[in-house]
C-alpha atoms as one frame of an Amber mdcrd trajectory, in Angstrom:
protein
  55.466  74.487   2.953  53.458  74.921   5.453  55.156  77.446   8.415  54.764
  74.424  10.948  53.664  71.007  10.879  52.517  69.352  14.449  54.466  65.983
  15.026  55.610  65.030  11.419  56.234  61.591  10.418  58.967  60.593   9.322
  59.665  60.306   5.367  61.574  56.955   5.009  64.444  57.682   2.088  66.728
  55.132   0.620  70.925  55.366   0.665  70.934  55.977  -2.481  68.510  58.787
  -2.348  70.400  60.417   0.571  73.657  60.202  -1.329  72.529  61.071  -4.805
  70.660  64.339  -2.723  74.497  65.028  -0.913  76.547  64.668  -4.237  73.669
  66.757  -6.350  73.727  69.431  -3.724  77.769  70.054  -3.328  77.391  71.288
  -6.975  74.637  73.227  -6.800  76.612  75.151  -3.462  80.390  74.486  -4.367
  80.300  74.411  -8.342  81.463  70.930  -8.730  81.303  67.420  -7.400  82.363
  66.461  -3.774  85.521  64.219  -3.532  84.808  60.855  -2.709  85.784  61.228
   0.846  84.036  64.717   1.530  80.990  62.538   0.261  81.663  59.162   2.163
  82.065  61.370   5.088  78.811  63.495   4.843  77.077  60.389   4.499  78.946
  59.231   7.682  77.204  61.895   9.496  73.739  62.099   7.938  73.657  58.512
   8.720  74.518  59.034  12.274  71.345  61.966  12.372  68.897  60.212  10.330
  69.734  56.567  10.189  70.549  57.444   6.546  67.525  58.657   5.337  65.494
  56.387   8.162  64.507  59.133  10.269  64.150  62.404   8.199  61.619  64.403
   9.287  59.961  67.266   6.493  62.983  65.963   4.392  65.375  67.694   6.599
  68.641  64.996   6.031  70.841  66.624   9.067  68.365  67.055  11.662  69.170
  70.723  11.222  66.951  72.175  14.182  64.603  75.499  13.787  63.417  78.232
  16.682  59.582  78.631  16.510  59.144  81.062  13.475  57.064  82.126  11.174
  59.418  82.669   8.374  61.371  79.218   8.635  59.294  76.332   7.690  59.778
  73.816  10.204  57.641  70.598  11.682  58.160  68.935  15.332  59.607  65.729
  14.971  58.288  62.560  17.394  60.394  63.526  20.351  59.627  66.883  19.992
  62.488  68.535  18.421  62.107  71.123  16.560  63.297  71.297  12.545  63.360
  72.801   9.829  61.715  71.476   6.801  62.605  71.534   3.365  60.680  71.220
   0.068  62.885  68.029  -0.965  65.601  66.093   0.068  68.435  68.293  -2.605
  67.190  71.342  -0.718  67.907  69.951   2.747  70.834  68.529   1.065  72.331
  72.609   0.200  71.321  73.627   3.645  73.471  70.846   5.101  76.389  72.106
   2.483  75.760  75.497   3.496  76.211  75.632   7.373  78.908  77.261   8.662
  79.464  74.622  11.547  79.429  71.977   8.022  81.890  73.923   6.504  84.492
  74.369   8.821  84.107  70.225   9.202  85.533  69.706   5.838  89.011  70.011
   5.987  88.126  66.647   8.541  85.737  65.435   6.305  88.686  65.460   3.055
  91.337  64.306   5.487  88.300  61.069   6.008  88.878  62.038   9.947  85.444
  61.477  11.741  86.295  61.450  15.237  88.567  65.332  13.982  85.187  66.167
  12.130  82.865  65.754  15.134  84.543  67.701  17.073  84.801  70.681  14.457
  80.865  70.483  14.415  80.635  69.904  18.003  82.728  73.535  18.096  80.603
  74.948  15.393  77.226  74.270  17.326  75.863  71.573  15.134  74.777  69.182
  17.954  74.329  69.000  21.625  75.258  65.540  22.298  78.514  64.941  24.396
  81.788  65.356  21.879  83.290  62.077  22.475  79.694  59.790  22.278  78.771
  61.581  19.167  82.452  61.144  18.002  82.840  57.466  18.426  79.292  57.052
  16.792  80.405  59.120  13.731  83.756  56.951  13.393  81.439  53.603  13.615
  79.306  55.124  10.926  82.162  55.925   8.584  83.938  52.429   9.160  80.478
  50.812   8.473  80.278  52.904   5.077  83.667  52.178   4.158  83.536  48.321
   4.580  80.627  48.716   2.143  82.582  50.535  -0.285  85.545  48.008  -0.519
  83.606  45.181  -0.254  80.587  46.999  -3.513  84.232  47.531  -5.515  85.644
  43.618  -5.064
């Protein structure tokens, strides 16, 4: 990849792509599969970052933002936030996994708390949006994904 790409455009990815990219990831960082939750709920807030999958910019699934560098590849997205940018959707996927601001979310994102998991990334620097907007966005996301759950198993 290129060191930096001038106003990206977006890469369009499906759900299913998104979630198979989550799930495939967790093992390649944790050793095994995520729980059901952890992945309902990472899903919950990709979605809310990328419109799951709608909006990724230079495959980057979490909107996880880059300082000008030579050594990160990274691309400017349309309103001119810088991110980085990763070779495929799985790779983004393990750099999501990876964070530290991610991984102190997941005892909220087993427990299938959104509002509790916004607030652990809002504490852990992921995003800059106000706590309780980004929290009641997250919850509508995750109540959205889990009507869509019960009503795929009836």
């Amino acid at each position: 990849l290129a060191a930096t790409v001038a106003h990206a455009k977006r890469r369009q990815r499906a759900r299913e792509q998104v979630t198979t990219a989550l799930a495939l990831a967790h093992v390649d960082v944790f050793g095994e599969a995520p729980s059901a939750e952890r992945l309902l709920m990472a899903r919950a807030q990709v979605g809310l970052e990328v419109g799951h999958g709608k909006w990724a910019y230079c495959n980057n699934l979490g909107n996880i933002g880059a300082k000008r560098s030579r050594k990160v590849p990274s691309c400017v997205t349309k309103g001119g936030f810088r991110v980085r940018a990763y070779a495929s959707p799985r790779a983004a996927a393990r750099a999501y996994w990876r964070l530290a601001s991610v991984r102190k979310a997941l005892p909220w994102f087993d427990a299938g708390d959104p509002v509790g998991a916004a607030y652990a990334l809002k504490r852990g620097g992921y995003y800059t949006a106000p706590a309780e907007v980004y929290a009641a966005r997250m919850a509508a996301v995750h109540k959205e994904l889990l009507r869509a759950v019960v009503r795929g198993s009836r």
